[in-house]
């Protein structure tokens, strides 16, 4: 599983299931790169993921986008479960992984 940080929504009392914003950083970054942006989305729960070879996931490597998407998917499932809706937000490498994962039905 990839290193990740989960932040719970600042709103409480909602009976509906709100999506969790899943952040995927760019090349040479880490999940913490989203700290200034994430403040504006504080009403939503958030999951910041360190991609393979980056941040707290430095020791975990992968050979291609399929393998990387499998790691991301496993991390999301472990942290949030199957039924939680997600919104993927990615920059650069993270954006490419998000688009690839959705297009190839990996997420």
Coordinates of C-alpha atoms in Angstrom, one line a residue:
X1 CA 0.0 0.0 0.0
X2 CA 1.2 3.5 -0.8
X3 CA 1.9 6.1 1.9
X4 CA -1.2 8.3 2.3
X5 CA -2.8 10.8 4.6
X6 CA -6.6 11.0 5.2
X7 CA -8.2 14.2 6.3
X8 CA -11.8 14.1 7.5
X9 CA -14.3 16.8 6.3
X10 CA -14.7 19.9 8.4
X11 CA -18.5 19.6 8.0
X12 CA -20.5 17.3 10.2
X13 CA -24.0 16.2 10.5
X14 CA -24.5 15.4 6.8
X15 CA -26.6 12.3 6.1
X16 CA -25.5 11.9 2.5
X17 CA -22.3 10.2 1.4
X18 CA -20.0 12.9 0.2
X19 CA -17.2 12.1 -2.2
X20 CA -13.6 12.0 -1.0
X21 CA -11.2 14.1 -3.0
X22 CA -8.1 11.9 -3.9
X23 CA -5.0 14.0 -4.7
X24 CA -2.3 12.6 -6.9
X25 CA 0.9 14.8 -7.1
X26 CA 3.2 15.5 -10.0
X27 CA 6.7 14.2 -10.8
X28 CA 9.2 14.7 -8.0
X29 CA 6.5 15.7 -5.5
X30 CA 4.5 14.2 -2.7
X31 CA 1.0 14.3 -1.3
X32 CA 2.0 17.2 0.8
X33 CA 2.2 19.3 -2.4
X34 CA -1.5 19.7 -2.1
X35 CA -1.6 21.4 1.3
X36 CA -2.2 24.9 0.1
X37 CA -4.9 23.8 -2.4
X38 CA -6.6 21.4 -0.1
X39 CA -7.5 24.3 2.3
X40 CA -10.1 25.5 -0.2
X41 CA -11.7 22.0 -0.2
X42 CA -11.9 21.5 3.5
X43 CA -15.6 20.8 3.4
X44 CA -14.7 17.5 1.7
X45 CA -12.7 14.6 3.2
X46 CA -9.4 14.2 1.4
X47 CA -6.9 11.5 0.7
X48 CA -3.4 12.6 -0.2
X49 CA -1.3 9.8 -1.8
X50 CA 2.4 9.6 -2.2
X51 CA 3.0 7.9 -5.6
X52 CA 5.5 5.0 -5.9
X53 CA 9.0 6.3 -5.7
X54 CA 8.0 9.6 -4.0
X55 CA 7.6 10.9 -0.5
X56 CA 6.7 8.2 2.0
X57 CA 6.4 5.6 -0.8
X58 CA 10.0 6.0 -2.0
X59 CA 10.8 2.4 -1.5
X60 CA 7.8 1.2 -3.5
X61 CA 8.6 1.1 -7.3
X62 CA 6.5 0.1 -10.3
X63 CA 7.3 -0.6 -13.9
X64 CA 4.3 1.0 -15.7
X65 CA 1.1 2.9 -15.4
X66 CA -1.0 -0.3 -14.9
X67 CA 1.1 -1.3 -11.9
X68 CA 1.0 2.2 -10.5
X69 CA -2.8 2.4 -10.9
X70 CA -3.1 -1.0 -9.1
X71 CA -1.2 0.5 -6.1
X72 CA -3.3 3.6 -6.1
X73 CA -6.5 1.6 -6.3
X74 CA -5.4 -0.7 -3.5
X75 CA -4.6 2.3 -1.3
X76 CA -8.0 3.9 -2.0
X77 CA -9.8 0.7 -1.3
X78 CA -7.9 0.1 2.0
X79 CA -8.4 3.7 3.2
X80 CA -12.0 4.3 2.0
X81 CA -13.6 1.0 1.2
X82 CA -15.5 0.0 -1.9
X83 CA -18.6 2.2 -1.6
X84 CA -17.1 5.6 -1.0
X85 CA -17.4 7.8 -4.1
X86 CA -14.2 9.6 -5.0
X87 CA -13.1 12.6 -7.1
X88 CA -9.6 12.3 -8.5
X89 CA -7.5 15.4 -8.7
X90 CA -4.1 15.2 -10.3
X91 CA -1.3 17.4 -11.5
X92 CA 1.2 16.5 -14.2
X93 CA 2.1 12.8 -13.5
X94 CA -0.8 12.5 -11.1
X95 CA -3.2 13.8 -13.7
X96 CA -1.9 11.4 -16.3
X97 CA -2.3 8.5 -13.9
X98 CA -5.8 9.6 -13.0
X99 CA -6.8 9.8 -16.7
X100 CA -5.2 6.5 -17.5
X101 CA -6.7 4.8 -14.5
X102 CA -10.2 6.0 -15.4
X103 CA -9.9 5.3 -19.1
X104 CA -8.6 1.8 -18.5
X105 CA -11.2 1.2 -15.7
X106 CA -8.5 0.7 -13.0
X107 CA -10.4 3.0 -10.6

